[in-house]
mmCIF file of C-alpha atoms in Angstrom:
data_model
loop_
_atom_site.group_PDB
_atom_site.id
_atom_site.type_symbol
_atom_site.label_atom_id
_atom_site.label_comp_id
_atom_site.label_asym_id
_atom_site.label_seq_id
_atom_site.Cartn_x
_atom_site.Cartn_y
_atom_site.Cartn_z
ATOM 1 C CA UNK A 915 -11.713 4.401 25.886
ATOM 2 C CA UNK A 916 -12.296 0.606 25.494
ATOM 3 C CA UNK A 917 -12.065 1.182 21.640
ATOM 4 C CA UNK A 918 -8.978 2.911 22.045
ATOM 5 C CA UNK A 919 -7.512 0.175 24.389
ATOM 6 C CA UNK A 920 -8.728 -2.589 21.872
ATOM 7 C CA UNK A 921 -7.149 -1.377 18.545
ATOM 8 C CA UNK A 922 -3.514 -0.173 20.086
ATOM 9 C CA UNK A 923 -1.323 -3.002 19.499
ATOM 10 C CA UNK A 924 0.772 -3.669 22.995
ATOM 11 C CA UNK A 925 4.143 -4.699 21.410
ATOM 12 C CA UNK A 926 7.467 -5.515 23.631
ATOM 13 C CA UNK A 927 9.898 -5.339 20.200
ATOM 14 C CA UNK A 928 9.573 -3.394 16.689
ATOM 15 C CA UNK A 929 7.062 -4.414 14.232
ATOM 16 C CA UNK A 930 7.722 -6.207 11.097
ATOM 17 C CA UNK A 931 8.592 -3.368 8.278
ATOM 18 C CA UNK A 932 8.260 -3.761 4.625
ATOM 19 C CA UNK A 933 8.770 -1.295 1.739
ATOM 20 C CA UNK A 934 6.792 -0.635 -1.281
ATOM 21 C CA UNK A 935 7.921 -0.710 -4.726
ATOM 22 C CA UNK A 936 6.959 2.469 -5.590
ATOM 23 C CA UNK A 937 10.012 3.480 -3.504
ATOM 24 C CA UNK A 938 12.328 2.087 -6.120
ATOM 25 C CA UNK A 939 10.251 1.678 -9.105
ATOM 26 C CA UNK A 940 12.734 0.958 -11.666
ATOM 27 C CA UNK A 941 15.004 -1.292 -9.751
ATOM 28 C CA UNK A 942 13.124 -4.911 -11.154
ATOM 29 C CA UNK A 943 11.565 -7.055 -8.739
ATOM 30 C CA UNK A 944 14.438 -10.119 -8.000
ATOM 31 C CA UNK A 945 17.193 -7.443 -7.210
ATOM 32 C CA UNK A 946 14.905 -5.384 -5.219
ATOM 33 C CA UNK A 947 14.204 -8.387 -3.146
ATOM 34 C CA UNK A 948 17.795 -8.353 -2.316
ATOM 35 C CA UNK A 949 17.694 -4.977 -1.685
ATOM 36 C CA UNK A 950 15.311 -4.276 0.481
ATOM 37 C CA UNK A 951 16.161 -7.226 2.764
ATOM 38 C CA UNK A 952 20.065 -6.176 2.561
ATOM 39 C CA UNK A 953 18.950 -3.088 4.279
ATOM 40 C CA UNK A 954 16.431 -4.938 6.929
ATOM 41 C CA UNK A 955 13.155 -4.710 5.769
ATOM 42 C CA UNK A 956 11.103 -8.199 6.048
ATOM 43 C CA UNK A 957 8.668 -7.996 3.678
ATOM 44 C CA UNK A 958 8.352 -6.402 -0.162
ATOM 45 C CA UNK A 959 5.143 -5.066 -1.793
ATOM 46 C CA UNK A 960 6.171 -5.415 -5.572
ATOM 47 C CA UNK A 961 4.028 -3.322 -8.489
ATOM 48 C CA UNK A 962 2.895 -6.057 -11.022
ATOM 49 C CA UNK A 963 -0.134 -3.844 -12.688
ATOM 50 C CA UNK A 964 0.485 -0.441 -13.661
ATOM 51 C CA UNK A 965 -1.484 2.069 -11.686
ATOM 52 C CA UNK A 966 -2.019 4.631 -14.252
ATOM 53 C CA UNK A 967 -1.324 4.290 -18.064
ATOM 54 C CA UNK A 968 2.104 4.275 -19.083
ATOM 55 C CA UNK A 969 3.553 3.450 -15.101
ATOM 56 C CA UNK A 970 5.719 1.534 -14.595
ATOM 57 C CA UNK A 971 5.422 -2.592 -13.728
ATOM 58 C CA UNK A 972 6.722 -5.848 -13.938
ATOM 59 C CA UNK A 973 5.082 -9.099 -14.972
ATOM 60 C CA UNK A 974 5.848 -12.191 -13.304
ATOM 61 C CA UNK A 975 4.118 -15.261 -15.032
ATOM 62 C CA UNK A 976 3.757 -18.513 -13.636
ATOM 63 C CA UNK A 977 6.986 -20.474 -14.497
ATOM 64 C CA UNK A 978 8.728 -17.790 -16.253
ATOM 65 C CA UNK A 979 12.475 -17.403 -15.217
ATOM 66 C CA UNK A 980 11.998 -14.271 -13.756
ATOM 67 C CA UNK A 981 9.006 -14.804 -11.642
ATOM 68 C CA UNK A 982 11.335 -18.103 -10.329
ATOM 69 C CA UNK A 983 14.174 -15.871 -10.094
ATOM 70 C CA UNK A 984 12.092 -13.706 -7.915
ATOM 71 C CA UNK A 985 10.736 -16.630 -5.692
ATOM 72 C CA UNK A 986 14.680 -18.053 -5.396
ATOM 73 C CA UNK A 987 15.494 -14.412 -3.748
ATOM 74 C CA UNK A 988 12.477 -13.962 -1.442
ATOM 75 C CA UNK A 989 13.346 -17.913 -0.074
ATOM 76 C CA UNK A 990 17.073 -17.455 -0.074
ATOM 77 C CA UNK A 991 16.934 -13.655 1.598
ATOM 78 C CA UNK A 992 14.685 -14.961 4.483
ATOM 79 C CA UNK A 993 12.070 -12.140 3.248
ATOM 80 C CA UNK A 994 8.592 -12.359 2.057
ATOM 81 C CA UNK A 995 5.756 -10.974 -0.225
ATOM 82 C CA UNK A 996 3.185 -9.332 1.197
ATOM 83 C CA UNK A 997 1.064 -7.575 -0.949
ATOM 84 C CA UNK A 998 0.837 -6.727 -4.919
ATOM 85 C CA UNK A 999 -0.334 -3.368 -6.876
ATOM 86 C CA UNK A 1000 -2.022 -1.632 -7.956
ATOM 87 C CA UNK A 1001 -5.338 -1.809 -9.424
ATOM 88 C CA UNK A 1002 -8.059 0.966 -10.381
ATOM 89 C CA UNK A 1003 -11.574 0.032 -10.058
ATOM 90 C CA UNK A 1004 -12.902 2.685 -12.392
ATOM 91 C CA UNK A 1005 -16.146 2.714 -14.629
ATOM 92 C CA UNK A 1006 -15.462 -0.430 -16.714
ATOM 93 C CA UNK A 1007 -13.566 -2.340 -14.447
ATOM 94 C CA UNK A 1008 -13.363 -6.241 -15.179
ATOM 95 C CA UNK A 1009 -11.838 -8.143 -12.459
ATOM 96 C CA UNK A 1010 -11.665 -11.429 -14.581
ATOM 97 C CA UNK A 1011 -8.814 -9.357 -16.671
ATOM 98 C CA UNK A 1012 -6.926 -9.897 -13.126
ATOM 99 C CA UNK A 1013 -6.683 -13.780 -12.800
ATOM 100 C CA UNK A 1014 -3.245 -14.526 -14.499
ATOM 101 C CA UNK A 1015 -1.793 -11.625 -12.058
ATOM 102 C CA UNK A 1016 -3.565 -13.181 -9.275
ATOM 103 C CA UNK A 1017 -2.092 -16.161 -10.371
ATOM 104 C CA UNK A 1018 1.512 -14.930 -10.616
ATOM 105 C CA UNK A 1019 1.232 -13.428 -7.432
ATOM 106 C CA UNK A 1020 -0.229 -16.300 -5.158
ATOM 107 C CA UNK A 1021 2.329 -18.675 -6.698
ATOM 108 C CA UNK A 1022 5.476 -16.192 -5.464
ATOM 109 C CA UNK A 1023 3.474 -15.697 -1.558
ATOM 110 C CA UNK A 1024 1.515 -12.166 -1.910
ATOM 111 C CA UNK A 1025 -1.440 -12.225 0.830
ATOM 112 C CA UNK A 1026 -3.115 -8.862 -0.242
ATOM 113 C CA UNK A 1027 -3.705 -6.483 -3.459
ATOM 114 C CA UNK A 1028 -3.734 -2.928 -2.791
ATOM 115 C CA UNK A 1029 -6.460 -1.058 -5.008
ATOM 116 C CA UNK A 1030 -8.045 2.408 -5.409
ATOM 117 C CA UNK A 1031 -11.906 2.945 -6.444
ATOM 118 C CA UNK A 1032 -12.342 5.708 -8.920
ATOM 119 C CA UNK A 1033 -16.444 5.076 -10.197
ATOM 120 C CA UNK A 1034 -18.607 7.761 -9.172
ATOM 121 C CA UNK A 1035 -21.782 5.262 -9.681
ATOM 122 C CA UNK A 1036 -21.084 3.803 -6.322
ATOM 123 C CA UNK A 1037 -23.311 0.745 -6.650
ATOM 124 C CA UNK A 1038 -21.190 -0.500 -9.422
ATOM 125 C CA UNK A 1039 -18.458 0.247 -7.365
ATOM 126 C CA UNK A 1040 -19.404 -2.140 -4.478
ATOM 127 C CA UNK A 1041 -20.225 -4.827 -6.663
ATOM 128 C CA UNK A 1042 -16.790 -4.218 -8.482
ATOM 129 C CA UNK A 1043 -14.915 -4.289 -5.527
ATOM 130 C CA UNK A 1044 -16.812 -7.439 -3.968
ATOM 131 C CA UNK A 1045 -16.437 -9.509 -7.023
ATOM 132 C CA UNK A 1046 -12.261 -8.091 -7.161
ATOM 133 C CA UNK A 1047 -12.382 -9.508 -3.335
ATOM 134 C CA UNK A 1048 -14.265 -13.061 -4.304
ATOM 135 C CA UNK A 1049 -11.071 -13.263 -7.163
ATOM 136 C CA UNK A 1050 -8.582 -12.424 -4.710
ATOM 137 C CA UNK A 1051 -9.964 -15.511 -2.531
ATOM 138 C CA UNK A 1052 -9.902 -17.907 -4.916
ATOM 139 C CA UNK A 1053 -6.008 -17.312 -4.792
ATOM 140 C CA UNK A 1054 -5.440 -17.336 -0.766
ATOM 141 C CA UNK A 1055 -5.642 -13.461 -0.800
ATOM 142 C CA UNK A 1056 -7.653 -10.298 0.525
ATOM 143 C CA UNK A 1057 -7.916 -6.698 -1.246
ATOM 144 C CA UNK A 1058 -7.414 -3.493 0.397
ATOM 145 C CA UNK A 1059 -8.918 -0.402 -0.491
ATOM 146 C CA UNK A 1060 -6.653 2.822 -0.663
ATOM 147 C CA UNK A 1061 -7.912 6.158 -0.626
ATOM 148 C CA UNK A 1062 -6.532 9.097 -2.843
ATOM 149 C CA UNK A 1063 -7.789 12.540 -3.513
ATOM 150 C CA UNK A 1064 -8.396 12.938 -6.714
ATOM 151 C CA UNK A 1065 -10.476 9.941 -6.894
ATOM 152 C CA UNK A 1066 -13.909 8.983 -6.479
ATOM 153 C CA UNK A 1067 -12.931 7.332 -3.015
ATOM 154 C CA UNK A 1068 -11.070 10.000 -1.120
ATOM 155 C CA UNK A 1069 -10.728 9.784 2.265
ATOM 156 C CA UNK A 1070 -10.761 7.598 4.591
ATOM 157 C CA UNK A 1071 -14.387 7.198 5.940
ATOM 158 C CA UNK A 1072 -15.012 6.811 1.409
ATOM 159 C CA UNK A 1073 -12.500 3.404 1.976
ATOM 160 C CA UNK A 1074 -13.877 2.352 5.203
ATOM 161 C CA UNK A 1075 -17.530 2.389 3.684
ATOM 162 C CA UNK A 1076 -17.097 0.477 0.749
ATOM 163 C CA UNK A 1077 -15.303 -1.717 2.718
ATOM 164 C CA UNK A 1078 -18.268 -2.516 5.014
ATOM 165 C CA UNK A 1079 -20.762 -2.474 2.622
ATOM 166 C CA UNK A 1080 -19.078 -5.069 0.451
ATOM 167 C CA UNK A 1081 -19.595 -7.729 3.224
ATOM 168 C CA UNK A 1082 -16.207 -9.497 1.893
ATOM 169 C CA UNK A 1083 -14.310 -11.224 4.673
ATOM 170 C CA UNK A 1084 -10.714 -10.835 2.992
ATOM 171 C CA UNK A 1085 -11.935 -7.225 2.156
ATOM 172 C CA UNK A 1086 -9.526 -4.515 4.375
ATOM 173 C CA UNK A 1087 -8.713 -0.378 3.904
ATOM 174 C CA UNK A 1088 -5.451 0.178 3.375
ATOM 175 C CA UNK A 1089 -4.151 3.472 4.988
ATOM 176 C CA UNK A 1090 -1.572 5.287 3.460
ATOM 177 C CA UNK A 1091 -0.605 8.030 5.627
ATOM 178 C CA UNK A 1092 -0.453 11.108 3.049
ATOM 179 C CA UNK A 1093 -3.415 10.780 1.380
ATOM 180 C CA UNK A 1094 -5.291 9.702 4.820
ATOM 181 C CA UNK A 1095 -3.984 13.135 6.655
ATOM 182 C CA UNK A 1096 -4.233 14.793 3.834
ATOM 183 C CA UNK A 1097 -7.777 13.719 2.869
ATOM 184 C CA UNK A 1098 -9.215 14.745 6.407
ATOM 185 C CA UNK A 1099 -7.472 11.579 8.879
ATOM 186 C CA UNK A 1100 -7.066 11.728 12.120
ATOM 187 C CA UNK A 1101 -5.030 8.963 14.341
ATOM 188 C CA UNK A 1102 -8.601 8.541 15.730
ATOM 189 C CA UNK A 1103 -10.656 7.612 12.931
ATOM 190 C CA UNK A 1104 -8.197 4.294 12.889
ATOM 191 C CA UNK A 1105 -8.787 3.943 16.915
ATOM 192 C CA UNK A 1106 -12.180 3.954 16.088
ATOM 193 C CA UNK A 1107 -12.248 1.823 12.860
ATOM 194 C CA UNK A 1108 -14.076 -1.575 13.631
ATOM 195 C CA UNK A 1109 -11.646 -4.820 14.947
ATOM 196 C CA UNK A 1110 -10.116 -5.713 11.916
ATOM 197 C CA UNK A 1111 -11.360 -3.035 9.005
ATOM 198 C CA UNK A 1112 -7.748 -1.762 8.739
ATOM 199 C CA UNK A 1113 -5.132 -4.382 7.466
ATOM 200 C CA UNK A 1114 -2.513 -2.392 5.774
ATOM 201 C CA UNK A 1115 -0.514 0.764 7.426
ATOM 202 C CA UNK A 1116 2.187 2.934 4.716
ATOM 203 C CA UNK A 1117 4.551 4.968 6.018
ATOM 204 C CA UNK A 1118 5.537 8.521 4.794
ATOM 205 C CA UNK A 1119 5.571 12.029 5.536
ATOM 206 C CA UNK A 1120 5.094 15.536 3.442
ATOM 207 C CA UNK A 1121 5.768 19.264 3.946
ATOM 208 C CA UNK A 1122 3.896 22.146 3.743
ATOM 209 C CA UNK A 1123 0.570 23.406 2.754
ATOM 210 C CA UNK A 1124 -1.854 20.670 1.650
ATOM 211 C CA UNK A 1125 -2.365 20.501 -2.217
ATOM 212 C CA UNK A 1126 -5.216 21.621 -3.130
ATOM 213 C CA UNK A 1127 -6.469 20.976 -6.601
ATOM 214 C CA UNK A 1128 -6.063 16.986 -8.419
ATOM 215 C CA UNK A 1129 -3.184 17.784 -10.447
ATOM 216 C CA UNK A 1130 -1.027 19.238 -6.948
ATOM 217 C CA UNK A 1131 -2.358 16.192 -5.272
ATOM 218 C CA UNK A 1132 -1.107 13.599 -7.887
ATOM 219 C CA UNK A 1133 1.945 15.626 -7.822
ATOM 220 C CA UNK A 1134 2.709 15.417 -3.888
ATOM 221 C CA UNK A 1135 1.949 11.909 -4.388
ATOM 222 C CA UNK A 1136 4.368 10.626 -6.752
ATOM 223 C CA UNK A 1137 7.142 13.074 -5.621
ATOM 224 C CA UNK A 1138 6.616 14.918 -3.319
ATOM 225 C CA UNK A 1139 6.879 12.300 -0.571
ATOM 226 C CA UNK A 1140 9.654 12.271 2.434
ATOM 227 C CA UNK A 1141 10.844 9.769 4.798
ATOM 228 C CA UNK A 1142 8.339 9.153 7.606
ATOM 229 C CA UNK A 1143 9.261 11.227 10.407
ATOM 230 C CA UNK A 1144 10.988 13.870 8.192
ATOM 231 C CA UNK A 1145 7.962 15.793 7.808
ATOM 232 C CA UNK A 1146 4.953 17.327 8.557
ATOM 233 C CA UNK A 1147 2.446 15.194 8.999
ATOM 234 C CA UNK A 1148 1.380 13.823 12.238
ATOM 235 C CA UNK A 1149 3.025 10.077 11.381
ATOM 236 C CA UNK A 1150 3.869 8.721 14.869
ATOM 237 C CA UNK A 1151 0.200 9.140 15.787
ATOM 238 C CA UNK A 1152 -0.716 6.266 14.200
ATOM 239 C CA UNK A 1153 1.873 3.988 15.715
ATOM 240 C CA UNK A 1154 0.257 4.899 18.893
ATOM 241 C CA UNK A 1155 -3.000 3.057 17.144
ATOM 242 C CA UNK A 1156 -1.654 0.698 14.900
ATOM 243 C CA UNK A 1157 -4.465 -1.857 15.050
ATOM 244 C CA UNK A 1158 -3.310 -5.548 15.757
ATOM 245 C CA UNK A 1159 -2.396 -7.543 12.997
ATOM 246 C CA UNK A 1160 -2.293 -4.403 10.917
ATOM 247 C CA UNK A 1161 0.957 -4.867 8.225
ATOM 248 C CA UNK A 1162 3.279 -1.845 8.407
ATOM 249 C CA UNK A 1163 5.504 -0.503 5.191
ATOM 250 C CA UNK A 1164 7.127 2.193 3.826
ATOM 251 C CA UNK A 1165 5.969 4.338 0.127
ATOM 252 C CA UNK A 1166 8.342 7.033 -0.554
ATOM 253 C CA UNK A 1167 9.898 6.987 -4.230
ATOM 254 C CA UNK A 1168 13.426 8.307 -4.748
ATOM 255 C CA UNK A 1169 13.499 11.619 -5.790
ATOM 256 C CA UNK A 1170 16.869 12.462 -5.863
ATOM 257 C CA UNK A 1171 20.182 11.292 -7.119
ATOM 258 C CA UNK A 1172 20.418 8.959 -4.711
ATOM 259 C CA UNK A 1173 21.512 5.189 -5.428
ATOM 260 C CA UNK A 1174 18.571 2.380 -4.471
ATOM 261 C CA UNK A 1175 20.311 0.829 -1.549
ATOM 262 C CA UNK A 1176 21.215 4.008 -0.069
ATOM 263 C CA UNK A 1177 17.546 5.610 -0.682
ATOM 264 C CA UNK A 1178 15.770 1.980 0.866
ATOM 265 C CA UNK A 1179 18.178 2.107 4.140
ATOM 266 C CA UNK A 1180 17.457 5.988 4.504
ATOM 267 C CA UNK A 1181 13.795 4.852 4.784
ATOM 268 C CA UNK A 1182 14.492 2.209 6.889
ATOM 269 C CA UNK A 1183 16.004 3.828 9.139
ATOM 270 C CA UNK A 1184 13.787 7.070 9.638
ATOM 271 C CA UNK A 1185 11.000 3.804 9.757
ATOM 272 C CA UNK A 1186 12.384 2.189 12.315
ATOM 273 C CA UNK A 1187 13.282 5.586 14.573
ATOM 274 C CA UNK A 1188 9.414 6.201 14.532
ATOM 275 C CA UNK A 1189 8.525 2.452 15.025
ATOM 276 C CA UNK A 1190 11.496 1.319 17.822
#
C-alpha cells in the first residue's frame, strides 16, 4: 500500500503531454514543431537516428539552418524537446558513433534518448548501455530503455533489470504502453517499480488478440496502433500510477488518409480525455 501511495502522482490539473515523431514521421522536424504545439501538445520527441535500416530520420547538425530553424520554432511556439530516438543497442553497438547526434540534440534542448537493447550476450549489453548512459551525460541527458517483443529485452521486468544493474544515475525505462501490456505489464509492475526507475510514459492503445510471432509484433507496432483510449488495452490504468516526475506522450503513427494536423489533434484529444 505505501508503494502504491508513493508512486501515484496526486495532480490538481492535467499533465504536461507531448507526442512522438513516429506519429507523423514524414512531416520534418521544424513544421512538426508547429504542429504539434498548434494542436496543444507541450513537448515533441523528434526521430534523429533511424531505428531500423532504411526508417525514416532527420539530421539536425550543430549550426546547420535546419537544426536553427528547428530551435527558432520550439522558442517561438512556447514548446520544448524532450527526448530524441531511437537507438538499437545490438551486438556491435558503438556508442562513440552517437556523439555528433548527442551533440545536435543537447544544443536544440532534448533531456532523454529513448533506446531498445537487442544483444542476447547480456553482459555486453550492460556495459553497452552504461557506457550509451555515461555519453548521454556528458551532454546534460539520461537514456531510457524501451522494451519490444521481438527483441532481446522484451518486457518490462527485461528493461527494468538492465536498468538497475547498470548503476547509471541518468539511466530510466521507458514504458510504452503496447509493447509493456502486450509483453506481460500490468499497471502494478509500474506501482511497484523503485522511486524513480520509470521516467518516460507513451500513450497508445491496440485491438484484438495479442500478436504472437516477431513479424505480427513488428507489424502491430508500426501500424497497427490506435489512439489511447480507443482500444483495448488497459491504458487508463497507468494514469492511476503514473510515477512522479514521469514524462507523458503520445506514439501512434497515421495510418490513414488523414492530414498531420488533423491526425496530431485526434491524439490529443483522445490523450487528454484519458489524462483530464
Amino acid at each position: 500500500m505505501e508503494t502504491l501511495e508513493k508512486t501515484i502522482t496526486a495532480r490538481t490539473s492535467a499533465p504536461p503531454l507531448g507526442i512522438a515523431h513516429f506519429s507523423a514521421i514524414d512531416v520534418e522536424p521544424a513544421k512538426f514543431v508547429s504542429l504539434a504545439a498548434a494542436v496543444g501538445f507541450s513537448s515533441v520527441g523528434l526521430r534523429l537516428h533511424p531505428a531500423f535500416p532504411g526508417a525514416p530520420y532527420y539530421e539536425l547538425p550543430v549550426g546547420s539552418d535546419a537544426a536553427r530553424d528547428v530551435k527558432a520554432r520550439l522558442d517561438g511556439e512556447g514548446i520544448s524537446l524532450y527526448d530524441i530516438e531511437f537507438v538499437v543497442i545490438g551486438p556491435d553497438f558503438d556508442p562513440a558513433a552517437l556523439t555528433s547526434m548527442f551533440e545536435a540534440a543537447s544544443a536544440l534542448g532534448a533531456r532523454r534518448l529513448s533506446a531498445c537493447g537487442d544483444d542476447p550476450d547480456r553482459g555486453r549489453l550492460v556495459t553497452n548501455f552504461a557506457a550509451l548512459c555515461d555519453l548521454a551525460a556528458r551532454f546534460g541527458m539520461g537514456v531510457d530503455l524501451e522494451n519490444m517483443g521481438w527483441r532481446t529485452v522484451a518486457s518490462f521486468d527485461d528493461s527494468l533489470s538492465i536498468v538497475q544493474d547498470s548503476n547509471r544515475g541518468n539511466a530510466g525505462v521507458l514504458v510504452d504502453a503496447l509493447h509493456f501490456f502486450r509483453n506481460g505489464g500490468q499497471a502494478n509492475d509500474v506501482s511497484a517499480a523503485p522511486e524513480g526507475m520509470i521516467r518516460s510514459i507513451q500513450l497508445c492503445d491496440a485491438r484484438g488478440p495479442a500478436p504472437i510471432t516477431a513479424d505480427q509484433k513488428i507489424s502491430e507496432a508500426r501500424t497497427g496502433r490506435f489512439a489511447p483510449g480507443l482500444g483495448e488495452l488497459p491504458v487508463a490504468s497507468l494514469m492511476r500510477v503514473l510515477p512522479t516526475g514521469a514524462a507523458l506522450s503520445v506514439e501512434v503513427p497515421i495510418h490513414s488518409r488523414q492530414a498531420p494536423e488533423e491526425h496530431l489533434r485526434h491524439l490529443h484529444d483522445a490523450a487528454r480525455a484519458l489524462t483530464g
